[in-house]
Amino acid sequence: MRAVKSADTGPEIAVRRAVRALRRGYRLGGCGLPGKPDLVLCKRRAIFVHGCFWHGHDCARGARVPKTNTAYWLSKIDRNRARDRRSLDELGLLGWSVLTIWECETRDGGDLARRLAAFLNQAPS
Ligand SMILES: [Zn+2]
């Protein structure tokens, strides 16, 4: 199991490609926002791309429990989830619309494109 999270993971690249296909610009690196969203777009929209294991998604991959160092991983995933919730709260208070895309949701390109289009085209709240 790799402990280092690569900045250019497959799911993130899939999301960036889909956003570009919609002809939207974005910035990487979080732009100083809470939780450092993976993609930051104009009109206060931000996108997180979460690994199912690291962020404890409610799916088969997210439910997988490592057989070694179990307590360590579980507490790490717990902390990630708590931080994710906090970031969403803080971004909401700052007036940002946030979309979280899970790794397992990036495999179907058509589905991903539809979700991104709906998110990016919705009227500002
Ligand atoms: Zn998942």
mmCIF file of C-alpha atoms and ligand atoms in Angstrom:
data_model
loop_
_atom_site.group_PDB
_atom_site.id
_atom_site.type_symbol
_atom_site.label_atom_id
_atom_site.label_comp_id
_atom_site.label_asym_id
_atom_site.label_seq_id
_atom_site.Cartn_x
_atom_site.Cartn_y
_atom_site.Cartn_z
ATOM 1 C CA MET A 1 0.000 0.000 0.000
ATOM 2 C CA ARG A 2 1.486 3.324 -0.988
ATOM 3 C CA ALA A 3 1.575 5.942 1.715
ATOM 4 C CA VAL A 4 2.306 8.850 -0.582
ATOM 5 C CA LYS A 5 -0.620 10.432 -2.339
ATOM 6 C CA SER A 6 0.364 11.377 -5.845
ATOM 7 C CA ALA A 7 -0.875 14.729 -7.080
ATOM 8 C CA ASP A 8 -1.557 13.272 -10.503
ATOM 9 C CA THR A 9 -3.656 10.229 -9.772
ATOM 10 C CA GLY A 10 -5.744 8.621 -12.473
ATOM 11 C CA PRO A 11 -9.127 9.756 -11.102
ATOM 12 C CA GLU A 12 -7.946 13.354 -10.858
ATOM 13 C CA ILE A 13 -6.701 13.324 -14.419
ATOM 14 C CA ALA A 14 -10.023 11.884 -15.588
ATOM 15 C CA VAL A 15 -11.878 14.741 -13.884
ATOM 16 C CA ARG A 16 -9.548 17.409 -15.284
ATOM 17 C CA ARG A 17 -9.956 16.004 -18.772
ATOM 18 C CA ALA A 18 -13.750 16.016 -18.415
ATOM 19 C CA VAL A 19 -13.741 19.629 -17.177
ATOM 20 C CA ARG A 20 -11.531 20.688 -20.074
ATOM 21 C CA ALA A 21 -13.897 18.930 -22.476
ATOM 22 C CA LEU A 22 -16.623 21.224 -21.115
ATOM 23 C CA ARG A 23 -14.350 24.159 -21.973
ATOM 24 C CA ARG A 24 -13.974 25.301 -18.410
ATOM 25 C CA GLY A 25 -10.792 26.629 -16.938
ATOM 26 C CA TYR A 26 -9.642 25.568 -13.509
ATOM 27 C CA ARG A 27 -6.790 26.029 -11.135
ATOM 28 C CA LEU A 28 -4.922 23.386 -9.201
ATOM 29 C CA GLY A 29 -3.308 23.499 -5.799
ATOM 30 C CA GLY A 30 -6.294 24.558 -3.723
ATOM 31 C CA CYS A 31 -5.860 28.328 -4.051
ATOM 32 C CA GLY A 32 -5.582 28.662 -0.277
ATOM 33 C CA LEU A 33 -9.101 27.333 0.264
ATOM 34 C CA PRO A 34 -10.117 25.062 3.158
ATOM 35 C CA GLY A 35 -9.202 21.452 2.396
ATOM 36 C CA LYS A 36 -7.353 22.439 -0.797
ATOM 37 C CA PRO A 37 -9.932 21.421 -3.407
ATOM 38 C CA ASP A 38 -8.346 19.547 -6.305
ATOM 39 C CA LEU A 39 -9.887 21.833 -8.906
ATOM 40 C CA VAL A 40 -10.926 25.426 -8.317
ATOM 41 C CA LEU A 41 -13.123 27.060 -10.950
ATOM 42 C CA CYS A 42 -14.634 30.458 -11.449
ATOM 43 C CA LYS A 43 -17.925 31.504 -9.842
ATOM 44 C CA ARG A 44 -16.908 29.943 -6.548
ATOM 45 C CA ARG A 45 -17.037 26.361 -7.590
ATOM 46 C CA ALA A 46 -14.639 23.767 -6.303
ATOM 47 C CA ILE A 47 -14.214 20.063 -6.914
ATOM 48 C CA PHE A 48 -12.694 17.419 -4.697
ATOM 49 C CA VAL A 49 -11.543 14.150 -6.181
ATOM 50 C CA HIS A 50 -11.335 11.619 -3.386
ATOM 51 C CA GLY A 51 -9.718 8.208 -3.319
ATOM 52 C CA CYS A 52 -12.278 5.710 -2.035
ATOM 53 C CA PHE A 53 -9.855 4.063 0.368
ATOM 54 C CA TRP A 54 -8.190 7.179 1.743
ATOM 55 C CA HIS A 55 -11.380 9.062 2.340
ATOM 56 C CA GLY A 56 -13.545 6.165 3.442
ATOM 57 C CA HIS A 57 -16.105 6.048 0.668
ATOM 58 C CA ASP A 58 -19.257 4.008 1.136
ATOM 59 C CA CYS A 59 -18.351 1.546 -1.635
ATOM 60 C CA ALA A 60 -16.593 -1.797 -1.946
ATOM 61 C CA ARG A 61 -13.160 -0.277 -2.274
ATOM 62 C CA GLY A 62 -13.767 2.194 0.534
ATOM 63 C CA ALA A 63 -14.961 -0.571 2.850
ATOM 64 C CA ARG A 64 -11.779 -2.572 2.401
ATOM 65 C CA VAL A 65 -9.867 -2.864 5.651
ATOM 66 C CA PRO A 66 -6.104 -3.310 5.471
ATOM 67 C CA LYS A 67 -4.861 -6.474 7.129
ATOM 68 C CA THR A 68 -1.696 -4.936 8.513
ATOM 69 C CA ASN A 69 -1.501 -1.810 10.675
ATOM 70 C CA THR A 70 -5.271 -1.846 10.718
ATOM 71 C CA ALA A 71 -5.671 0.584 13.608
ATOM 72 C CA TYR A 72 -3.258 3.020 12.019
ATOM 73 C CA TRP A 73 -5.079 3.074 8.674
ATOM 74 C CA LEU A 74 -8.516 3.256 10.206
ATOM 75 C CA SER A 75 -7.598 6.223 12.358
ATOM 76 C CA LYS A 76 -5.961 7.910 9.392
ATOM 77 C CA ILE A 77 -9.074 7.425 7.271
ATOM 78 C CA ASP A 78 -11.204 8.712 10.161
ATOM 79 C CA ARG A 79 -9.102 11.855 10.313
ATOM 80 C CA ASN A 80 -9.374 12.319 6.566
ATOM 81 C CA ARG A 81 -13.145 12.028 6.736
ATOM 82 C CA ALA A 82 -13.354 14.505 9.601
ATOM 83 C CA ARG A 83 -11.169 16.950 7.680
ATOM 84 C CA ASP A 84 -13.306 16.491 4.554
ATOM 85 C CA ARG A 85 -16.473 17.326 6.487
ATOM 86 C CA ARG A 86 -14.836 20.396 8.021
ATOM 87 C CA SER A 87 -13.610 21.606 4.641
ATOM 88 C CA LEU A 88 -17.082 21.258 3.125
ATOM 89 C CA ASP A 89 -18.591 23.212 6.026
ATOM 90 C CA GLU A 90 -16.012 25.967 5.763
ATOM 91 C CA LEU A 91 -16.317 26.255 1.989
ATOM 92 C CA GLY A 92 -20.093 26.403 2.315
ATOM 93 C CA LEU A 93 -19.831 29.226 4.834
ATOM 94 C CA LEU A 94 -17.562 31.074 2.417
ATOM 95 C CA GLY A 95 -20.198 30.758 -0.286
ATOM 96 C CA TRP A 96 -18.577 28.074 -2.395
ATOM 97 C CA SER A 97 -20.433 25.328 -4.234
ATOM 98 C CA VAL A 98 -18.545 22.099 -3.870
ATOM 99 C CA LEU A 99 -18.750 18.828 -5.763
ATOM 100 C CA THR A 100 -17.075 15.715 -4.402
ATOM 101 C CA ILE A 101 -16.231 13.078 -6.966
ATOM 102 C CA TRP A 102 -15.146 9.676 -5.767
ATOM 103 C CA GLU A 103 -12.514 7.614 -7.478
ATOM 104 C CA CYS A 104 -15.076 4.886 -8.260
ATOM 105 C CA GLU A 105 -17.273 7.480 -9.985
ATOM 106 C CA THR A 106 -14.617 8.441 -12.525
ATOM 107 C CA ARG A 107 -14.658 5.145 -14.421
ATOM 108 C CA ASP A 108 -17.791 5.906 -16.419
ATOM 109 C CA GLY A 109 -16.710 8.854 -18.558
ATOM 110 C CA GLY A 110 -20.223 9.689 -19.771
ATOM 111 C CA ASP A 111 -21.636 9.724 -16.277
ATOM 112 C CA LEU A 112 -18.779 11.853 -15.018
ATOM 113 C CA ALA A 113 -19.240 14.376 -17.836
ATOM 114 C CA ARG A 114 -22.973 14.668 -17.087
ATOM 115 C CA ARG A 115 -22.375 15.269 -13.387
ATOM 116 C CA LEU A 116 -19.726 17.881 -14.050
ATOM 117 C CA ALA A 117 -21.880 19.662 -16.611
ATOM 118 C CA ALA A 118 -24.824 19.766 -14.182
ATOM 119 C CA PHE A 119 -22.606 21.129 -11.423
ATOM 120 C CA LEU A 120 -20.896 23.753 -13.565
ATOM 121 C CA ASN A 121 -24.074 24.934 -15.267
ATOM 122 C CA GLN A 122 -26.236 25.280 -12.179
ATOM 123 C CA ALA A 123 -27.207 28.819 -11.265
ATOM 124 C CA PRO A 124 -25.127 30.344 -8.478
ATOM 125 C CA SER A 125 -26.816 29.873 -5.105
HETATM 126 ZN ZN ZN B 1 -15.990 4.646 -4.002
#
